[in-house]
Amino acid sequence: MILLVFDFDHTIVDGNTDVKILDVLKSRNVTPCKYDPSTGWTEYMKNIFYECERNGVTQSEMLSTLKELKMTDGMEVLFQTIKEFKDFLKVIVASDSNSWFIDILLLHFDIKDQIDEVYTNPAHWNDNLLELRRYTTNETCRRCPVNMCKAEIVSISRSDDIKCVIYVGDGSNDLCPVLQLSSNDIACPREGYSLTKKMEKFIVDCSVVRWTCATKIASCLDERLQTYA
């Protein structure tokens, strides 16, 4: 079995779901509250959702705004490969977005059935408010944000039958799991994003496949399937 791990924003989806939803407030000429690094991104998004409720933003408006986002170039081809060889793959998403955003877009892209688990910040609707909670409270990993260590997620997902991990991501919070990968594993950082730049400062044990189009990841997956399938 191969464990295929995806970040979501700027990886599966070509954009940032949280930033995209700010467009709804801006369309109402509402200036979103400022981000406070001391409290973290999840707390910031909680405040954004409160502002959305106060300004009458509806669930259907958020839904239509999210659906303006597209998959990254080549990602449809990659997920076609995943669909074809799903019996040999365990596929998870580890993201600092939220469960409602991700579920909406996985359904919209028609790839939800190919995802085994989603690890993210829980979100649900309570009347007109999208309530958001942290995925967890990270008290041990200094490299990762307060709400999530993706290396921990990879660790709990790596069962004994997993022979190889392929990690696909773009951001700073994807560095920690990449540094934990072994020589049998593959890191796939998206070119032009912070993960690629941060990895240049480290020596990693895994193979590295940089990508701008996800068809390159599909080719890499094909090669590994020949070995492990």
CSV table of N, CA, C and O in Angstrom, one decimal, residues 81-129:
chain,number,residue,atom,x,y,z
A,81,THR,N,-5.8,8.7,-11.9
A,81,THR,CA,-4.8,7.7,-11.6
A,81,THR,C,-5.2,7.0,-10.3
A,81,THR,O,-5.1,5.8,-10.1
A,82,ILE,N,-5.5,7.9,-9.3
A,82,ILE,CA,-5.8,7.4,-7.9
A,82,ILE,C,-7.1,6.5,-8.0
A,82,ILE,O,-7.1,5.4,-7.4
A,83,LYS,N,-8.1,6.9,-8.8
A,83,LYS,CA,-9.3,6.2,-8.9
A,83,LYS,C,-9.0,4.8,-9.6
A,83,LYS,O,-9.6,3.8,-9.1
A,84,GLU,N,-8.1,4.8,-10.5
A,84,GLU,CA,-7.8,3.5,-11.2
A,84,GLU,C,-7.1,2.5,-10.3
A,84,GLU,O,-7.3,1.3,-10.4
A,85,PHE,N,-6.3,3.0,-9.4
A,85,PHE,CA,-5.4,2.1,-8.6
A,85,PHE,C,-5.8,2.3,-7.1
A,85,PHE,O,-5.0,2.0,-6.2
A,86,LYS,N,-7.0,2.6,-6.8
A,86,LYS,CA,-7.4,2.9,-5.4
A,86,LYS,C,-7.2,1.8,-4.5
A,86,LYS,O,-6.9,2.0,-3.3
A,87,ASP,N,-7.3,0.5,-5.0
A,87,ASP,CA,-7.1,-0.6,-4.1
A,87,ASP,C,-5.7,-0.7,-3.5
A,87,ASP,O,-5.5,-1.4,-2.5
A,88,PHE,N,-4.8,0.0,-4.1
A,88,PHE,CA,-3.4,0.0,-3.6
A,88,PHE,C,-3.0,1.2,-2.9
A,88,PHE,O,-1.8,1.4,-2.6
A,89,LEU,N,-4.0,2.1,-2.7
A,89,LEU,CA,-3.7,3.4,-2.1
A,89,LEU,C,-4.6,3.7,-0.9
A,89,LEU,O,-5.7,3.4,-0.8
A,90,LYS,N,-3.9,4.4,0.1
A,90,LYS,CA,-4.7,5.1,1.2
A,90,LYS,C,-4.5,6.6,1.0
A,90,LYS,O,-3.3,7.0,0.9
A,91,VAL,N,-5.6,7.3,0.8
A,91,VAL,CA,-5.5,8.7,0.5
A,91,VAL,C,-6.1,9.6,1.6
A,91,VAL,O,-7.2,9.4,1.9
A,92,ILE,N,-5.3,10.5,2.1
A,92,ILE,CA,-5.8,11.4,3.1
A,92,ILE,C,-5.5,12.9,2.8
A,92,ILE,O,-4.6,13.2,2.0
A,93,VAL,N,-6.3,13.7,3.4
A,93,VAL,CA,-6.1,15.2,3.3
A,93,VAL,C,-5.7,15.7,4.7
A,93,VAL,O,-6.4,15.3,5.7
A,94,ALA,N,-4.7,16.5,4.8
A,94,ALA,CA,-4.3,17.1,6.1
A,94,ALA,C,-4.2,18.6,5.8
A,94,ALA,O,-3.3,19.0,5.1
A,95,SER,N,-5.1,19.4,6.4
A,95,SER,CA,-5.3,20.8,6.0
A,95,SER,C,-5.7,21.6,7.1
A,95,SER,O,-6.4,21.2,8.0
A,96,ASP,N,-5.2,22.9,7.1
A,96,ASP,CA,-5.5,23.9,8.1
A,96,ASP,C,-6.8,24.7,7.6
A,96,ASP,O,-7.0,25.8,8.2
A,97,SER,N,-7.5,24.2,6.6
A,97,SER,CA,-8.7,24.9,6.2
A,97,SER,C,-9.8,24.4,7.2
A,97,SER,O,-9.6,24.5,8.4
A,98,ASN,N,-11.0,24.0,6.8
A,98,ASN,CA,-12.0,23.4,7.7
A,98,ASN,C,-12.8,22.4,7.0
A,98,ASN,O,-12.8,22.3,5.8
A,99,SER,N,-13.5,21.6,7.8
A,99,SER,CA,-14.2,20.4,7.3
A,99,SER,C,-15.3,20.8,6.3
A,99,SER,O,-15.6,20.0,5.3
A,100,TRP,N,-16.0,21.9,6.5
A,100,TRP,CA,-17.1,22.2,5.6
A,100,TRP,C,-16.6,22.7,4.3
A,100,TRP,O,-17.1,22.2,3.2
A,101,PHE,N,-15.6,23.5,4.3
A,101,PHE,CA,-15.0,24.0,3.0
A,101,PHE,C,-14.5,22.8,2.2
A,101,PHE,O,-14.8,22.7,1.0
A,102,ILE,N,-13.8,21.9,2.8
A,102,ILE,CA,-13.1,20.8,2.1
A,102,ILE,C,-14.2,19.8,1.6
A,102,ILE,O,-14.1,19.4,0.5
A,103,ASP,N,-15.2,19.6,2.4
A,103,ASP,CA,-16.3,18.6,2.0
A,103,ASP,C,-17.0,19.2,0.8
A,103,ASP,O,-17.3,18.4,-0.2
A,104,ILE,N,-17.3,20.5,0.8
A,104,ILE,CA,-18.0,21.1,-0.3
A,104,ILE,C,-17.2,20.9,-1.6
A,104,ILE,O,-17.8,20.6,-2.7
A,105,LEU,N,-15.9,21.2,-1.6
A,105,LEU,CA,-15.1,21.2,-2.8
A,105,LEU,C,-14.8,19.7,-3.2
A,105,LEU,O,-14.7,19.5,-4.4
A,106,LEU,N,-14.6,18.8,-2.3
A,106,LEU,CA,-14.4,17.4,-2.7
A,106,LEU,C,-15.6,16.9,-3.4
A,106,LEU,O,-15.4,16.2,-4.4
A,107,LEU,N,-16.8,17.3,-3.0
A,107,LEU,CA,-18.0,16.9,-3.7
A,107,LEU,C,-18.1,17.6,-5.0
A,107,LEU,O,-18.4,17.0,-6.0
A,108,HIS,N,-17.8,18.9,-5.0
A,108,HIS,CA,-17.8,19.7,-6.3
A,108,HIS,C,-16.9,19.2,-7.3
A,108,HIS,O,-17.2,19.1,-8.5
A,109,PHE,N,-15.7,18.7,-6.9
A,109,PHE,CA,-14.7,18.2,-7.8
A,109,PHE,C,-14.9,16.7,-8.1
A,109,PHE,O,-14.2,16.1,-9.0
A,110,ASP,N,-15.9,16.1,-7.5
A,110,ASP,CA,-16.3,14.7,-7.6
A,110,ASP,C,-15.1,13.8,-7.3
A,110,ASP,O,-14.8,12.8,-8.0
A,111,ILE,N,-14.4,14.1,-6.2
A,111,ILE,CA,-13.3,13.2,-5.8
A,111,ILE,C,-13.4,12.7,-4.3
A,111,ILE,O,-12.5,12.1,-3.8
A,112,LYS,N,-14.6,13.0,-3.7
A,112,LYS,CA,-14.8,12.7,-2.3
A,112,LYS,C,-14.6,11.2,-2.0
A,112,LYS,O,-14.0,10.8,-1.0
A,113,ASP,N,-15.1,10.4,-3.0
A,113,ASP,CA,-15.1,8.9,-2.8
A,113,ASP,C,-13.6,8.4,-2.8
A,113,ASP,O,-13.4,7.2,-2.4
A,114,GLN,N,-12.7,9.2,-3.3
A,114,GLN,CA,-11.3,8.7,-3.4
A,114,GLN,C,-10.5,9.1,-2.2
A,114,GLN,O,-9.3,8.7,-2.1
A,115,ILE,N,-11.1,9.8,-1.2
A,115,ILE,CA,-10.4,10.3,0.0
A,115,ILE,C,-10.8,9.4,1.1
A,115,ILE,O,-12.0,9.2,1.4
A,116,ASP,N,-9.9,8.8,1.8
A,116,ASP,CA,-10.2,7.9,2.9
A,116,ASP,C,-10.4,8.6,4.3
A,116,ASP,O,-11.3,8.3,5.0
A,117,GLU,N,-9.6,9.7,4.5
A,117,GLU,CA,-9.7,10.5,5.7
A,117,GLU,C,-9.4,11.9,5.5
A,117,GLU,O,-8.5,12.2,4.6
A,118,VAL,N,-10.1,12.8,6.2
A,118,VAL,CA,-9.8,14.2,6.1
A,118,VAL,C,-9.4,14.7,7.6
A,118,VAL,O,-10.3,14.5,8.5
A,119,TYR,N,-8.2,15.2,7.7
A,119,TYR,CA,-7.8,15.8,9.0
A,119,TYR,C,-7.7,17.3,8.9
A,119,TYR,O,-6.9,17.8,8.2
A,120,THR,N,-8.6,18.0,9.6
A,120,THR,CA,-8.7,19.4,9.5
A,120,THR,C,-9.5,20.0,10.7
A,120,THR,O,-9.9,19.3,11.6
A,121,ASN,N,-9.7,21.3,10.7
A,121,ASN,CA,-10.4,22.0,11.7
A,121,ASN,C,-11.9,21.7,11.5
A,121,ASN,O,-12.5,22.0,10.5
A,122,PRO,N,-12.6,21.2,12.5
A,122,PRO,CA,-14.1,20.9,12.4
A,122,PRO,C,-14.9,22.2,12.3
A,122,PRO,O,-14.6,23.2,12.9
A,123,ALA,N,-15.8,22.2,11.4
A,123,ALA,CA,-16.7,23.4,11.2
A,123,ALA,C,-18.1,22.9,10.9
A,123,ALA,O,-18.3,21.9,10.2
A,124,HIS,N,-19.1,23.5,11.5
A,124,HIS,CA,-20.5,23.2,11.2
A,124,HIS,C,-21.4,24.4,11.3
A,124,HIS,O,-21.0,25.4,12.0
A,125,TRP,N,-22.5,24.4,10.6
A,125,TRP,CA,-23.4,25.5,10.7
A,125,TRP,C,-24.4,25.5,11.9
A,125,TRP,O,-25.0,24.5,12.1
A,126,ASN,N,-24.4,26.6,12.6
A,126,ASN,CA,-25.4,26.8,13.7
A,126,ASN,C,-26.2,28.0,13.3
A,126,ASN,O,-25.7,29.1,13.5
A,127,ASP,N,-27.4,27.8,12.8
A,127,ASP,CA,-28.2,28.8,12.1
A,127,ASP,C,-27.4,29.5,11.0
A,127,ASP,O,-27.0,28.8,10.1
A,128,ASN,N,-27.1,30.8,11.1
A,128,ASN,CA,-26.3,31.5,10.1
A,128,ASN,C,-24.9,31.7,10.4
A,128,ASN,O,-24.2,32.4,9.7
A,129,LEU,N,-24.4,30.9,11.4
A,129,LEU,CA,-23.0,31.0,11.8
A,129,LEU,C,-22.2,29.7,11.4
A,129,LEU,O,-22.7,28.7,11.9
